[in-house]
């Protein structure tokens, strides 16, 4: 079925490199979320889009993190000048209407910064 | 105090046992509540939404206590396949109701 897809599934970056993570949500889903999940932790909210509008970016840990969803469908999370503490799984989820409905998750991108 | 708190476990139970998890939340204005399940190295998937009147889905029962601000999940006749991490999720409440706040998860291991 056409679920949420993310690419790449795995990314290894050298400290200081820029990375871009892609999310393709379920077609027709208005809301899109990015989460960061460290080992043994629950997902930590990063940012939320409703269509192309970024309504909440309060979870982005620093100005090195930037997300966009220019046409209200595909979204990209960019991390500039990666640091070792950025190593985590980055999960993307979409839902019909955020906060009230089931969120469908992609498989995640496992980022390792050396 | 964290916004959503869960006992991380691990809970180790034999097959057939009944096990219960509790989760407390801090924002009294929260309106939506969920239990998600996450298998090792997999993405979270919705197990069940939690309604004010409580709800049951097969072996799983969820309850909401607004006065005490906690939700619970009861698993009866546990199976080996129930081994996973169970995540309590609560929406952000008035003015921020699109945002979901996630607990750290409770780890369950069902043993033969």
Tab-separated table of C-alpha atoms in Angstrom, chain A:
chain	number	residue	atom	x	y	z
A	1	UNK	CA	0.000	0.000	0.000
A	2	UNK	CA	0.989	3.659	-0.302
A	3	UNK	CA	2.199	4.398	3.197
A	4	UNK	CA	4.658	7.016	4.369
A	5	UNK	CA	8.072	6.599	2.825
A	6	UNK	CA	11.369	8.080	3.878
A	7	UNK	CA	14.757	8.228	2.240
A	8	UNK	CA	17.488	7.434	2.745
A	9	UNK	CA	16.868	4.660	5.273
A	10	UNK	CA	20.421	4.983	6.576
A	11	UNK	CA	22.812	7.888	6.404
A	12	UNK	CA	26.355	8.122	7.685
A	13	UNK	CA	27.809	11.612	7.760
A	14	UNK	CA	31.088	13.050	8.877
A	15	UNK	CA	30.837	15.729	11.513
A	16	UNK	CA	30.316	19.069	9.828
A	17	UNK	CA	28.562	17.703	6.744
A	18	UNK	CA	25.095	18.814	5.705
A	19	UNK	CA	22.368	16.170	5.284
A	20	UNK	CA	18.894	16.191	3.772
A	21	UNK	CA	16.225	13.698	4.764
A	22	UNK	CA	13.127	13.208	2.656
A	23	UNK	CA	9.582	12.247	3.607
A	24	UNK	CA	6.734	11.294	1.269
A	25	UNK	CA	3.501	11.342	3.290
A	26	UNK	CA	0.299	9.499	2.523
A	27	UNK	CA	-1.485	11.224	-0.323
A	28	UNK	CA	-4.149	13.612	0.944
A	29	UNK	CA	-2.818	13.849	4.470
A	30	UNK	CA	-2.843	17.469	5.542
A	31	UNK	CA	-0.581	17.176	8.556
A	32	UNK	CA	3.063	16.158	8.551
A	33	UNK	CA	5.309	15.770	11.567
A	34	UNK	CA	9.017	15.241	12.052
A	35	UNK	CA	10.337	13.503	15.155
A	36	UNK	CA	13.762	12.644	16.468
A	37	UNK	CA	14.101	9.372	18.353
A	38	UNK	CA	17.230	8.480	20.267
A	39	UNK	CA	17.888	4.911	21.349
A	40	UNK	CA	15.639	3.900	24.246
A	41	UNK	CA	13.609	7.110	24.101
A	42	UNK	CA	10.188	8.006	22.805
A	43	UNK	CA	9.872	10.186	19.697
A	44	UNK	CA	10.673	13.848	20.375
A	45	UNK	CA	8.645	16.356	18.380
A	46	UNK	CA	10.665	18.536	16.000
A	47	UNK	CA	8.213	20.335	13.740
A	48	UNK	CA	4.722	20.229	12.248
A	49	UNK	CA	3.243	21.258	8.896
A	50	UNK	CA	-0.327	21.770	7.887
A	51	UNK	CA	-0.199	21.629	4.123
A	52	UNK	CA	2.759	23.853	3.208
A	53	UNK	CA	2.579	25.980	6.342
A	54	UNK	CA	5.021	25.205	9.126
A	55	UNK	CA	2.819	25.844	12.139
A	56	UNK	CA	5.137	24.708	14.879
A	57	UNK	CA	8.890	24.385	14.843
A	58	UNK	CA	9.395	24.640	18.568
A	59	UNK	CA	11.092	21.255	18.764
A	60	UNK	CA	13.933	21.984	16.376
A	61	UNK	CA	17.013	21.771	18.608
A	62	UNK	CA	19.040	24.484	16.926
A	63	UNK	CA	19.193	26.769	13.919
A	64	UNK	CA	21.143	24.044	12.153
A	65	UNK	CA	17.860	22.222	11.657
A	66	UNK	CA	15.522	23.361	8.912
A	67	UNK	CA	12.408	21.769	7.456
A	68	UNK	CA	10.254	22.604	4.473
A	69	UNK	CA	7.193	21.334	2.667
A	70	UNK	CA	6.898	23.761	-0.235
A	71	UNK	CA	4.001	22.153	-2.106
A	72	UNK	CA	2.198	20.666	0.827
A	73	UNK	CA	3.211	17.094	0.113
A	74	UNK	CA	6.858	15.971	0.202
A	75	UNK	CA	8.908	17.357	3.072
A	76	UNK	CA	12.640	17.678	3.603
A	77	UNK	CA	14.445	17.954	6.909
A	78	UNK	CA	17.883	19.478	6.523
A	79	UNK	CA	20.595	19.418	9.133
A	80	UNK	CA	23.557	21.665	8.568
A	81	UNK	CA	27.034	21.142	10.023
A	82	UNK	CA	26.048	17.847	11.633
A	83	UNK	CA	27.271	17.046	15.130
A	84	UNK	CA	27.606	13.688	16.861
A	85	UNK	CA	24.630	14.466	19.092
A	86	UNK	CA	22.466	14.621	15.951
A	87	UNK	CA	22.826	10.840	15.600
A	88	UNK	CA	19.332	9.399	15.960
A	89	UNK	CA	16.438	7.998	13.983
A	90	UNK	CA	14.412	10.720	12.279
A	91	UNK	CA	10.774	9.734	11.910
A	92	UNK	CA	8.222	11.354	9.671
A	93	UNK	CA	4.497	10.922	10.268
A	94	UNK	CA	1.406	12.133	8.482
A	95	UNK	CA	-2.231	12.326	9.489
A	96	UNK	CA	-5.502	13.620	8.165
A	97	UNK	CA	-5.678	16.321	10.837
A	98	UNK	CA	-2.848	16.641	13.316
A	99	UNK	CA	-3.429	16.105	17.002
A	100	UNK	CA	-6.732	14.282	16.668
A	101	UNK	CA	-6.143	11.434	14.304
A	102	UNK	CA	-3.898	8.448	13.993
A	103	UNK	CA	-0.428	9.318	12.807
A	104	UNK	CA	1.085	7.012	10.232
A	105	UNK	CA	4.820	6.736	10.432
A	106	UNK	CA	7.462	6.126	7.860
A	107	UNK	CA	10.264	3.628	8.557
A	108	UNK	CA	12.603	6.427	9.627
A	109	UNK	CA	16.081	7.507	8.602
A	110	UNK	CA	18.856	6.323	10.879
A	111	UNK	CA	21.495	9.059	10.921
A	112	UNK	CA	24.950	8.333	12.266
A	113	UNK	CA	27.386	11.209	12.571
A	114	UNK	CA	31.014	10.171	12.931
